[in-house]
């Protein structure tokens, strides 16, 4: 009789431990491999959240380039208006980790000027169980999620790929001339160059060298056209003097354009372009070219002149060997999933309780 009672008690404890282990926290890497950036589509992060199931105790990990982004947790009104003056909390070091400590809606934005309005914002809905994915963010609070809802799928192309759970990807309007190399226009007209090719005019993990590497080797001639593709409100294009280019001084530009896509017809001589949004030029969003009529590529004199002390490009974004990746990646790799650690914990716990049962029986 006593043996049966002991076995029943130990079995109940083992079942309770297994249930607790099965409800262990989950780590969500925001944006997956894209990380926390200015997206090319305004719905990128809401599409990502729609395919996740958030619960209390889960962890959000934001990976981003140092000094180019941050993560502010805000209230709903500040999220809707992209107000960054009074955040609930603010993290500036990557990776930023937030532990979800309550059910309901949680709101996150980038606190850098113009980034939230360009789509760098995230709303999640946390349920008590792990089966409720977050809904699409809206100006009004969404209705509570049922215990087992069907997540709203992200917009799919006309012929969707044959997969059961596609990973969300940024959605954007193709650039006017999406070319990886300049292609000659009809006889008598100039060549159209899309600055940065498919990356466009933006902040990248290696921005400090990316645009000069892009311009290297290209033969710019009078009449050629530069096309700058960027998110409206997140960037602009200012043509400046060489001295202002070197010092990232944008107070008195030669010209300033803020409506994408920006098209500039080139004339002979050296030309210097920067993004006038505070901090973007010093982070490397600048381009210097030399336009000649000979057809021989000549680097502008400014490429050998380092920026003055007024510009402080982030050290973490300047690699020792210049590269030109096709897709921006965060400076810190996402942490590995917790599934293997959870399995080892369950196995160890089960073995411990079986040992106790054997000890009591014999």
JSON list of C-alpha atoms in Angstrom, two decimals, residues 14-238:
[
{"chain": "A", "resi": 14, "resn": "UNK", "atom": "CA", "xyz": [7.14, 13.80, -12.90]},
{"chain": "A", "resi": 15, "resn": "UNK", "atom": "CA", "xyz": [4.08, 14.72, -14.98]},
{"chain": "A", "resi": 16, "resn": "UNK", "atom": "CA", "xyz": [4.01, 18.23, -13.48]},
{"chain": "A", "resi": 17, "resn": "UNK", "atom": "CA", "xyz": [7.71, 18.70, -14.25]},
{"chain": "A", "resi": 18, "resn": "UNK", "atom": "CA", "xyz": [7.21, 17.58, -17.85]},
{"chain": "A", "resi": 19, "resn": "UNK", "atom": "CA", "xyz": [4.30, 20.01, -18.30]},
{"chain": "A", "resi": 20, "resn": "UNK", "atom": "CA", "xyz": [6.39, 22.86, -16.95]},
{"chain": "A", "resi": 21, "resn": "UNK", "atom": "CA", "xyz": [9.29, 21.98, -19.24]},
{"chain": "A", "resi": 22, "resn": "UNK", "atom": "CA", "xyz": [6.99, 21.85, -22.29]},
{"chain": "A", "resi": 23, "resn": "UNK", "atom": "CA", "xyz": [5.92, 25.44, -21.55]},
{"chain": "A", "resi": 24, "resn": "UNK", "atom": "CA", "xyz": [9.51, 26.76, -21.61]},
{"chain": "A", "resi": 25, "resn": "UNK", "atom": "CA", "xyz": [10.19, 30.14, -23.17]},
{"chain": "A", "resi": 26, "resn": "UNK", "atom": "CA", "xyz": [10.75, 30.65, -26.90]},
{"chain": "A", "resi": 27, "resn": "UNK", "atom": "CA", "xyz": [13.27, 33.04, -28.46]},
{"chain": "A", "resi": 28, "resn": "UNK", "atom": "CA", "xyz": [11.99, 35.05, -31.45]},
{"chain": "A", "resi": 29, "resn": "UNK", "atom": "CA", "xyz": [14.62, 36.73, -33.68]},
{"chain": "A", "resi": 30, "resn": "UNK", "atom": "CA", "xyz": [12.79, 39.79, -35.07]},
{"chain": "A", "resi": 31, "resn": "UNK", "atom": "CA", "xyz": [12.88, 39.86, -38.87]},
{"chain": "A", "resi": 32, "resn": "UNK", "atom": "CA", "xyz": [14.71, 36.52, -39.00]},
{"chain": "A", "resi": 33, "resn": "UNK", "atom": "CA", "xyz": [17.91, 36.88, -41.10]},
{"chain": "A", "resi": 34, "resn": "UNK", "atom": "CA", "xyz": [17.06, 40.45, -42.16]},
{"chain": "A", "resi": 35, "resn": "UNK", "atom": "CA", "xyz": [17.26, 41.68, -38.57]},
{"chain": "A", "resi": 36, "resn": "UNK", "atom": "CA", "xyz": [16.04, 45.09, -37.35]},
{"chain": "A", "resi": 37, "resn": "UNK", "atom": "CA", "xyz": [16.46, 47.52, -40.29]},
{"chain": "A", "resi": 38, "resn": "UNK", "atom": "CA", "xyz": [14.51, 50.03, -42.36]},
{"chain": "A", "resi": 39, "resn": "UNK", "atom": "CA", "xyz": [12.47, 47.56, -44.45]},
{"chain": "A", "resi": 40, "resn": "UNK", "atom": "CA", "xyz": [11.85, 47.90, -48.17]},
{"chain": "A", "resi": 41, "resn": "UNK", "atom": "CA", "xyz": [8.15, 47.24, -47.53]},
{"chain": "A", "resi": 42, "resn": "UNK", "atom": "CA", "xyz": [5.99, 48.94, -44.88]},
{"chain": "A", "resi": 43, "resn": "UNK", "atom": "CA", "xyz": [4.32, 45.62, -43.89]},
{"chain": "A", "resi": 44, "resn": "UNK", "atom": "CA", "xyz": [7.50, 43.56, -43.48]},
{"chain": "A", "resi": 45, "resn": "UNK", "atom": "CA", "xyz": [7.47, 43.36, -39.66]},
{"chain": "A", "resi": 46, "resn": "UNK", "atom": "CA", "xyz": [3.70, 42.91, -39.37]},
{"chain": "A", "resi": 47, "resn": "UNK", "atom": "CA", "xyz": [3.97, 40.00, -41.84]},
{"chain": "A", "resi": 48, "resn": "UNK", "atom": "CA", "xyz": [6.78, 38.52, -39.75]},
{"chain": "A", "resi": 49, "resn": "UNK", "atom": "CA", "xyz": [4.74, 38.81, -36.52]},
{"chain": "A", "resi": 50, "resn": "UNK", "atom": "CA", "xyz": [1.67, 37.22, -38.13]},
{"chain": "A", "resi": 51, "resn": "UNK", "atom": "CA", "xyz": [3.61, 33.94, -38.45]},
{"chain": "A", "resi": 52, "resn": "UNK", "atom": "CA", "xyz": [4.76, 33.84, -34.81]},
{"chain": "A", "resi": 53, "resn": "UNK", "atom": "CA", "xyz": [3.05, 32.63, -31.61]},
{"chain": "A", "resi": 54, "resn": "UNK", "atom": "CA", "xyz": [4.00, 34.84, -28.63]},
{"chain": "A", "resi": 55, "resn": "UNK", "atom": "CA", "xyz": [3.52, 33.89, -24.96]},
{"chain": "A", "resi": 56, "resn": "UNK", "atom": "CA", "xyz": [4.49, 35.35, -21.59]},
{"chain": "A", "resi": 57, "resn": "UNK", "atom": "CA", "xyz": [8.12, 34.46, -20.87]},
{"chain": "A", "resi": 58, "resn": "UNK", "atom": "CA", "xyz": [9.18, 34.46, -24.52]},
{"chain": "A", "resi": 59, "resn": "UNK", "atom": "CA", "xyz": [12.15, 36.61, -25.60]},
{"chain": "A", "resi": 60, "resn": "UNK", "atom": "CA", "xyz": [12.37, 39.05, -28.53]},
{"chain": "A", "resi": 61, "resn": "UNK", "atom": "CA", "xyz": [15.87, 39.55, -29.99]},
{"chain": "A", "resi": 62, "resn": "UNK", "atom": "CA", "xyz": [16.55, 42.62, -32.18]},
{"chain": "A", "resi": 63, "resn": "UNK", "atom": "CA", "xyz": [19.76, 42.44, -34.27]},
{"chain": "A", "resi": 64, "resn": "UNK", "atom": "CA", "xyz": [20.93, 45.73, -35.82]},
{"chain": "A", "resi": 65, "resn": "UNK", "atom": "CA", "xyz": [24.03, 47.68, -36.88]},
{"chain": "A", "resi": 66, "resn": "UNK", "atom": "CA", "xyz": [25.56, 49.67, -34.01]},
{"chain": "A", "resi": 67, "resn": "UNK", "atom": "CA", "xyz": [24.84, 53.42, -34.00]},
{"chain": "A", "resi": 68, "resn": "UNK", "atom": "CA", "xyz": [22.43, 53.07, -36.93]},
{"chain": "A", "resi": 69, "resn": "UNK", "atom": "CA", "xyz": [19.32, 51.81, -35.10]},
{"chain": "A", "resi": 70, "resn": "UNK", "atom": "CA", "xyz": [17.94, 51.21, -31.61]},
{"chain": "A", "resi": 71, "resn": "UNK", "atom": "CA", "xyz": [14.79, 49.65, -30.09]},
{"chain": "A", "resi": 72, "resn": "UNK", "atom": "CA", "xyz": [12.23, 51.64, -28.08]},
{"chain": "A", "resi": 73, "resn": "UNK", "atom": "CA", "xyz": [9.25, 50.02, -26.38]},
{"chain": "A", "resi": 74, "resn": "UNK", "atom": "CA", "xyz": [6.37, 52.53, -26.58]},
{"chain": "A", "resi": 75, "resn": "UNK", "atom": "CA", "xyz": [2.65, 52.92, -25.95]},
{"chain": "A", "resi": 76, "resn": "UNK", "atom": "CA", "xyz": [0.03, 52.40, -28.66]},
{"chain": "A", "resi": 77, "resn": "UNK", "atom": "CA", "xyz": [-0.54, 56.14, -29.26]},
{"chain": "A", "resi": 78, "resn": "UNK", "atom": "CA", "xyz": [3.20, 56.73, -29.69]},
{"chain": "A", "resi": 79, "resn": "UNK", "atom": "CA", "xyz": [3.44, 53.68, -31.99]},
{"chain": "A", "resi": 80, "resn": "UNK", "atom": "CA", "xyz": [0.63, 54.98, -34.23]},
{"chain": "A", "resi": 81, "resn": "UNK", "atom": "CA", "xyz": [2.10, 58.51, -34.37]},
{"chain": "A", "resi": 82, "resn": "UNK", "atom": "CA", "xyz": [5.78, 57.39, -34.46]},
{"chain": "A", "resi": 83, "resn": "UNK", "atom": "CA", "xyz": [6.47, 59.53, -31.37]},
{"chain": "A", "resi": 84, "resn": "UNK", "atom": "CA", "xyz": [9.87, 58.83, -29.77]},
{"chain": "A", "resi": 85, "resn": "UNK", "atom": "CA", "xyz": [10.05, 61.45, -27.03]},
{"chain": "A", "resi": 86, "resn": "UNK", "atom": "CA", "xyz": [8.81, 59.34, -24.09]},
{"chain": "A", "resi": 87, "resn": "UNK", "atom": "CA", "xyz": [9.48, 55.60, -24.61]},
{"chain": "A", "resi": 88, "resn": "UNK", "atom": "CA", "xyz": [8.68, 53.02, -21.94]},
{"chain": "A", "resi": 89, "resn": "UNK", "atom": "CA", "xyz": [12.20, 51.64, -22.37]},
{"chain": "A", "resi": 90, "resn": "UNK", "atom": "CA", "xyz": [15.06, 52.10, -24.84]},
{"chain": "A", "resi": 91, "resn": "UNK", "atom": "CA", "xyz": [17.94, 49.78, -25.79]},
{"chain": "A", "resi": 92, "resn": "UNK", "atom": "CA", "xyz": [20.82, 51.00, -27.98]},
{"chain": "A", "resi": 93, "resn": "UNK", "atom": "CA", "xyz": [23.21, 48.02, -27.91]},
{"chain": "A", "resi": 94, "resn": "UNK", "atom": "CA", "xyz": [22.78, 45.11, -30.32]},
{"chain": "A", "resi": 95, "resn": "UNK", "atom": "CA", "xyz": [21.46, 42.49, -29.85]},
{"chain": "A", "resi": 96, "resn": "UNK", "atom": "CA", "xyz": [18.62, 44.03, -27.83]},
{"chain": "A", "resi": 97, "resn": "UNK", "atom": "CA", "xyz": [16.64, 41.46, -25.82]},
{"chain": "A", "resi": 98, "resn": "UNK", "atom": "CA", "xyz": [13.14, 42.01, -24.44]},
{"chain": "A", "resi": 99, "resn": "UNK", "atom": "CA", "xyz": [11.45, 39.41, -22.21]},
{"chain": "A", "resi": 100, "resn": "UNK", "atom": "CA", "xyz": [7.66, 39.40, -22.65]},
{"chain": "A", "resi": 101, "resn": "UNK", "atom": "CA", "xyz": [6.26, 39.82, -19.14]},
{"chain": "A", "resi": 102, "resn": "UNK", "atom": "CA", "xyz": [2.54, 40.29, -19.77]},
{"chain": "A", "resi": 103, "resn": "UNK", "atom": "CA", "xyz": [-0.25, 39.31, -22.13]},
{"chain": "A", "resi": 104, "resn": "UNK", "atom": "CA", "xyz": [-1.79, 41.80, -24.54]},
{"chain": "A", "resi": 105, "resn": "UNK", "atom": "CA", "xyz": [-0.31, 44.11, -27.16]},
{"chain": "A", "resi": 106, "resn": "UNK", "atom": "CA", "xyz": [3.32, 45.30, -27.11]},
{"chain": "A", "resi": 107, "resn": "UNK", "atom": "CA", "xyz": [4.74, 48.02, -29.37]},
{"chain": "A", "resi": 108, "resn": "UNK", "atom": "CA", "xyz": [8.34, 48.58, -30.55]},
{"chain": "A", "resi": 109, "resn": "UNK", "atom": "CA", "xyz": [9.86, 51.20, -32.88]},
{"chain": "A", "resi": 110, "resn": "UNK", "atom": "CA", "xyz": [13.28, 52.47, -33.96]},
{"chain": "A", "resi": 111, "resn": "UNK", "atom": "CA", "xyz": [13.97, 55.75, -32.16]},
{"chain": "A", "resi": 112, "resn": "UNK", "atom": "CA", "xyz": [16.12, 57.19, -34.99]},
{"chain": "A", "resi": 113, "resn": "UNK", "atom": "CA", "xyz": [14.55, 60.10, -36.86]},
{"chain": "A", "resi": 114, "resn": "UNK", "atom": "CA", "xyz": [12.41, 58.95, -39.80]},
{"chain": "A", "resi": 115, "resn": "UNK", "atom": "CA", "xyz": [12.94, 55.21, -39.26]},
{"chain": "A", "resi": 116, "resn": "UNK", "atom": "CA", "xyz": [9.56, 54.47, -37.63]},
{"chain": "A", "resi": 117, "resn": "UNK", "atom": "CA", "xyz": [7.64, 56.35, -40.35]},
{"chain": "A", "resi": 118, "resn": "UNK", "atom": "CA", "xyz": [9.59, 54.33, -42.94]},
{"chain": "A", "resi": 119, "resn": "UNK", "atom": "CA", "xyz": [8.21, 51.07, -41.51]},
{"chain": "A", "resi": 120, "resn": "UNK", "atom": "CA", "xyz": [10.73, 50.12, -38.78]},
{"chain": "A", "resi": 121, "resn": "UNK", "atom": "CA", "xyz": [8.04, 49.34, -36.19]},
{"chain": "A", "resi": 122, "resn": "UNK", "atom": "CA", "xyz": [6.62, 46.14, -34.67]},
{"chain": "A", "resi": 123, "resn": "UNK", "atom": "CA", "xyz": [3.39, 45.28, -32.83]},
{"chain": "A", "resi": 124, "resn": "UNK", "atom": "CA", "xyz": [2.86, 41.86, -31.25]},
{"chain": "A", "resi": 125, "resn": "UNK", "atom": "CA", "xyz": [-0.13, 40.37, -29.42]},
{"chain": "A", "resi": 126, "resn": "UNK", "atom": "CA", "xyz": [0.79, 38.05, -26.55]},
{"chain": "A", "resi": 127, "resn": "UNK", "atom": "CA", "xyz": [-1.64, 35.37, -25.41]},
{"chain": "A", "resi": 128, "resn": "UNK", "atom": "CA", "xyz": [-1.60, 33.17, -22.33]},
{"chain": "A", "resi": 129, "resn": "UNK", "atom": "CA", "xyz": [-1.07, 30.09, -24.53]},
{"chain": "A", "resi": 130, "resn": "UNK", "atom": "CA", "xyz": [1.53, 29.50, -27.25]},
{"chain": "A", "resi": 131, "resn": "UNK", "atom": "CA", "xyz": [-0.99, 28.96, -30.04]},
{"chain": "A", "resi": 132, "resn": "UNK", "atom": "CA", "xyz": [-2.11, 32.53, -30.77]},
{"chain": "A", "resi": 133, "resn": "UNK", "atom": "CA", "xyz": [-0.18, 34.43, -33.46]},
{"chain": "A", "resi": 134, "resn": "UNK", "atom": "CA", "xyz": [-0.03, 38.20, -33.53]},
{"chain": "A", "resi": 135, "resn": "UNK", "atom": "CA", "xyz": [-2.54, 40.02, -35.76]},
{"chain": "A", "resi": 136, "resn": "UNK", "atom": "CA", "xyz": [-1.74, 42.75, -38.26]},
{"chain": "A", "resi": 137, "resn": "UNK", "atom": "CA", "xyz": [-1.25, 46.14, -36.53]},
{"chain": "A", "resi": 138, "resn": "UNK", "atom": "CA", "xyz": [-4.02, 48.70, -37.05]},
{"chain": "A", "resi": 139, "resn": "UNK", "atom": "CA", "xyz": [-5.03, 52.12, -35.76]},
{"chain": "A", "resi": 140, "resn": "UNK", "atom": "CA", "xyz": [-7.55, 50.51, -33.38]},
{"chain": "A", "resi": 141, "resn": "UNK", "atom": "CA", "xyz": [-6.98, 47.67, -30.92]},
{"chain": "A", "resi": 142, "resn": "UNK", "atom": "CA", "xyz": [-7.65, 44.23, -32.49]},
{"chain": "A", "resi": 143, "resn": "UNK", "atom": "CA", "xyz": [-10.17, 41.88, -30.93]},
{"chain": "A", "resi": 144, "resn": "UNK", "atom": "CA", "xyz": [-8.78, 39.18, -28.59]},
{"chain": "A", "resi": 145, "resn": "UNK", "atom": "CA", "xyz": [-7.43, 36.15, -30.42]},
{"chain": "A", "resi": 146, "resn": "UNK", "atom": "CA", "xyz": [-9.19, 32.75, -30.05]},
{"chain": "A", "resi": 147, "resn": "UNK", "atom": "CA", "xyz": [-7.29, 29.94, -28.39]},
{"chain": "A", "resi": 148, "resn": "UNK", "atom": "CA", "xyz": [-6.49, 28.25, -31.71]},
{"chain": "A", "resi": 149, "resn": "UNK", "atom": "CA", "xyz": [-6.75, 30.85, -34.51]},
{"chain": "A", "resi": 150, "resn": "UNK", "atom": "CA", "xyz": [-5.58, 30.55, -38.07]},
{"chain": "A", "resi": 151, "resn": "UNK", "atom": "CA", "xyz": [-2.91, 33.24, -38.65]},
{"chain": "A", "resi": 152, "resn": "UNK", "atom": "CA", "xyz": [-3.62, 35.71, -41.43]},
{"chain": "A", "resi": 153, "resn": "UNK", "atom": "CA", "xyz": [-1.10, 34.83, -44.17]},
{"chain": "A", "resi": 154, "resn": "UNK", "atom": "CA", "xyz": [1.17, 37.49, -45.60]},
{"chain": "A", "resi": 155, "resn": "UNK", "atom": "CA", "xyz": [0.29, 38.74, -49.13]},
{"chain": "A", "resi": 156, "resn": "UNK", "atom": "CA", "xyz": [1.46, 36.14, -51.63]},
{"chain": "A", "resi": 157, "resn": "UNK", "atom": "CA", "xyz": [2.48, 36.49, -55.31]},
{"chain": "A", "resi": 158, "resn": "UNK", "atom": "CA", "xyz": [0.10, 35.32, -58.04]},
{"chain": "A", "resi": 159, "resn": "UNK", "atom": "CA", "xyz": [1.79, 31.90, -58.14]},
{"chain": "A", "resi": 160, "resn": "UNK", "atom": "CA", "xyz": [2.76, 31.09, -54.52]},
{"chain": "A", "resi": 161, "resn": "UNK", "atom": "CA", "xyz": [5.70, 28.75, -53.88]},
{"chain": "A", "resi": 162, "resn": "UNK", "atom": "CA", "xyz": [4.69, 25.23, -52.78]},
{"chain": "A", "resi": 163, "resn": "UNK", "atom": "CA", "xyz": [5.54, 25.58, -49.12]},
{"chain": "A", "resi": 164, "resn": "UNK", "atom": "CA", "xyz": [3.33, 25.27, -46.08]},
{"chain": "A", "resi": 165, "resn": "UNK", "atom": "CA", "xyz": [4.83, 28.07, -43.97]},
{"chain": "A", "resi": 166, "resn": "UNK", "atom": "CA", "xyz": [6.72, 30.65, -46.07]},
{"chain": "A", "resi": 167, "resn": "UNK", "atom": "CA", "xyz": [9.10, 33.01, -44.37]},
{"chain": "A", "resi": 168, "resn": "UNK", "atom": "CA", "xyz": [8.03, 36.66, -44.85]},
{"chain": "A", "resi": 169, "resn": "UNK", "atom": "CA", "xyz": [10.23, 38.76, -47.07]},
{"chain": "A", "resi": 170, "resn": "UNK", "atom": "CA", "xyz": [10.33, 42.50, -47.65]},
{"chain": "A", "resi": 171, "resn": "UNK", "atom": "CA", "xyz": [7.82, 43.72, -50.22]},
{"chain": "A", "resi": 172, "resn": "UNK", "atom": "CA", "xyz": [8.74, 46.76, -52.21]},
{"chain": "A", "resi": 173, "resn": "UNK", "atom": "CA", "xyz": [8.07, 48.51, -55.48]},
{"chain": "A", "resi": 174, "resn": "UNK", "atom": "CA", "xyz": [10.78, 47.58, -58.00]},
{"chain": "A", "resi": 175, "resn": "UNK", "atom": "CA", "xyz": [13.17, 50.42, -58.77]},
{"chain": "A", "resi": 176, "resn": "UNK", "atom": "CA", "xyz": [12.62, 52.25, -62.06]},
{"chain": "A", "resi": 177, "resn": "UNK", "atom": "CA", "xyz": [15.74, 50.65, -63.55]},
{"chain": "A", "resi": 178, "resn": "UNK", "atom": "CA", "xyz": [16.69, 47.61, -61.41]},
{"chain": "A", "resi": 179, "resn": "UNK", "atom": "CA", "xyz": [20.01, 46.80, -63.07]},
{"chain": "A", "resi": 180, "resn": "UNK", "atom": "CA", "xyz": [23.12, 45.26, -61.60]},
{"chain": "A", "resi": 181, "resn": "UNK", "atom": "CA", "xyz": [25.30, 46.87, -64.26]},
{"chain": "A", "resi": 182, "resn": "UNK", "atom": "CA", "xyz": [24.69, 49.99, -66.38]},
{"chain": "A", "resi": 183, "resn": "UNK", "atom": "CA", "xyz": [23.04, 49.29, -69.70]},
{"chain": "A", "resi": 184, "resn": "UNK", "atom": "CA", "xyz": [23.42, 51.76, -72.58]},
{"chain": "A", "resi": 185, "resn": "UNK", "atom": "CA", "xyz": [20.36, 53.76, -73.53]},
{"chain": "A", "resi": 186, "resn": "UNK", "atom": "CA", "xyz": [19.38, 54.34, -77.17]},
{"chain": "A", "resi": 187, "resn": "UNK", "atom": "CA", "xyz": [21.88, 56.18, -79.33]},
{"chain": "A", "resi": 188, "resn": "UNK", "atom": "CA", "xyz": [22.23, 59.86, -78.52]},
{"chain": "A", "resi": 189, "resn": "UNK", "atom": "CA", "xyz": [21.18, 59.56, -74.82]},
{"chain": "A", "resi": 190, "resn": "UNK", "atom": "CA", "xyz": [23.06, 58.83, -71.60]},
{"chain": "A", "resi": 191, "resn": "UNK", "atom": "CA", "xyz": [23.41, 55.69, -69.51]},
{"chain": "A", "resi": 192, "resn": "UNK", "atom": "CA", "xyz": [21.12, 55.24, -66.50]},
{"chain": "A", "resi": 193, "resn": "UNK", "atom": "CA", "xyz": [22.81, 54.05, -63.29]},
{"chain": "A", "resi": 194, "resn": "UNK", "atom": "CA", "xyz": [20.75, 52.88, -60.30]},
{"chain": "A", "resi": 195, "resn": "UNK", "atom": "CA", "xyz": [22.80, 53.89, -57.25]},
{"chain": "A", "resi": 196, "resn": "UNK", "atom": "CA", "xyz": [23.53, 50.82, -55.14]},
{"chain": "A", "resi": 197, "resn": "UNK", "atom": "CA", "xyz": [21.79, 48.57, -57.69]},
{"chain": "A", "resi": 198, "resn": "UNK", "atom": "CA", "xyz": [19.19, 46.43, -55.88]},
{"chain": "A", "resi": 199, "resn": "UNK", "atom": "CA", "xyz": [20.24, 47.73, -52.43]},
{"chain": "A", "resi": 200, "resn": "UNK", "atom": "CA", "xyz": [19.17, 51.26, -53.33]},
{"chain": "A", "resi": 201, "resn": "UNK", "atom": "CA", "xyz": [20.08, 54.40, -51.33]},
{"chain": "A", "resi": 202, "resn": "UNK", "atom": "CA", "xyz": [19.96, 53.36, -47.67]},
{"chain": "A", "resi": 203, "resn": "UNK", "atom": "CA", "xyz": [21.96, 52.45, -44.55]},
{"chain": "A", "resi": 204, "resn": "UNK", "atom": "CA", "xyz": [23.68, 49.05, -44.67]},
{"chain": "A", "resi": 205, "resn": "UNK", "atom": "CA", "xyz": [25.99, 47.14, -42.35]},
{"chain": "A", "resi": 206, "resn": "UNK", "atom": "CA", "xyz": [28.94, 48.21, -44.55]},
{"chain": "A", "resi": 207, "resn": "UNK", "atom": "CA", "xyz": [27.62, 51.58, -45.75]},
{"chain": "A", "resi": 208, "resn": "UNK", "atom": "CA", "xyz": [30.97, 53.34, -45.19]},
{"chain": "A", "resi": 209, "resn": "UNK", "atom": "CA", "xyz": [32.55, 51.57, -48.19]},
{"chain": "A", "resi": 210, "resn": "UNK", "atom": "CA", "xyz": [29.55, 50.24, -50.10]},
{"chain": "A", "resi": 211, "resn": "UNK", "atom": "CA", "xyz": [28.77, 53.26, -52.32]},
{"chain": "A", "resi": 212, "resn": "UNK", "atom": "CA", "xyz": [32.39, 54.02, -53.22]},
{"chain": "A", "resi": 213, "resn": "UNK", "atom": "CA", "xyz": [32.87, 50.35, -54.14]},
{"chain": "A", "resi": 214, "resn": "UNK", "atom": "CA", "xyz": [29.72, 50.61, -56.26]},
{"chain": "A", "resi": 215, "resn": "UNK", "atom": "CA", "xyz": [31.04, 53.67, -58.13]},
{"chain": "A", "resi": 216, "resn": "UNK", "atom": "CA", "xyz": [34.52, 52.20, -58.59]},
{"chain": "A", "resi": 217, "resn": "UNK", "atom": "CA", "xyz": [35.26, 51.30, -62.22]},
{"chain": "A", "resi": 218, "resn": "UNK", "atom": "CA", "xyz": [32.17, 52.97, -63.68]},
{"chain": "A", "resi": 219, "resn": "UNK", "atom": "CA", "xyz": [32.70, 55.47, -66.53]},
{"chain": "A", "resi": 220, "resn": "UNK", "atom": "CA", "xyz": [30.36, 58.38, -65.84]},
{"chain": "A", "resi": 221, "resn": "UNK", "atom": "CA", "xyz": [29.87, 60.80, -68.77]},
{"chain": "A", "resi": 222, "resn": "UNK", "atom": "CA", "xyz": [27.91, 64.03, -69.22]},
{"chain": "A", "resi": 223, "resn": "UNK", "atom": "CA", "xyz": [24.26, 63.20, -69.93]},
{"chain": "A", "resi": 224, "resn": "UNK", "atom": "CA", "xyz": [24.27, 59.98, -67.87]},
{"chain": "A", "resi": 225, "resn": "UNK", "atom": "CA", "xyz": [21.56, 59.67, -65.21]},
{"chain": "A", "resi": 226, "resn": "UNK", "atom": "CA", "xyz": [21.83, 58.65, -61.55]},
{"chain": "A", "resi": 227, "resn": "UNK", "atom": "CA", "xyz": [18.69, 57.13, -59.98]},
{"chain": "A", "resi": 228, "resn": "UNK", "atom": "CA", "xyz": [18.44, 57.08, -56.17]},
{"chain": "A", "resi": 229, "resn": "UNK", "atom": "CA", "xyz": [15.79, 54.65, -54.82]},
{"chain": "A", "resi": 230, "resn": "UNK", "atom": "CA", "xyz": [14.80, 55.04, -51.13]},
{"chain": "A", "resi": 231, "resn": "UNK", "atom": "CA", "xyz": [11.80, 55.01, -48.79]},
{"chain": "A", "resi": 232, "resn": "UNK", "atom": "CA", "xyz": [9.92, 58.31, -48.74]},
{"chain": "A", "resi": 233, "resn": "UNK", "atom": "CA", "xyz": [10.62, 60.16, -45.49]},
{"chain": "A", "resi": 234, "resn": "UNK", "atom": "CA", "xyz": [13.49, 57.87, -44.47]},
{"chain": "A", "resi": 235, "resn": "UNK", "atom": "CA", "xyz": [16.22, 59.36, -46.70]},
{"chain": "A", "resi": 236, "resn": "UNK", "atom": "CA", "xyz": [16.91, 62.16, -49.19]},
{"chain": "A", "resi": 237, "resn": "UNK", "atom": "CA", "xyz": [19.64, 63.20, -51.67]},
{"chain": "A", "resi": 238, "resn": "UNK", "atom": "CA", "xyz": [21.68, 66.37, -51.18]}
]
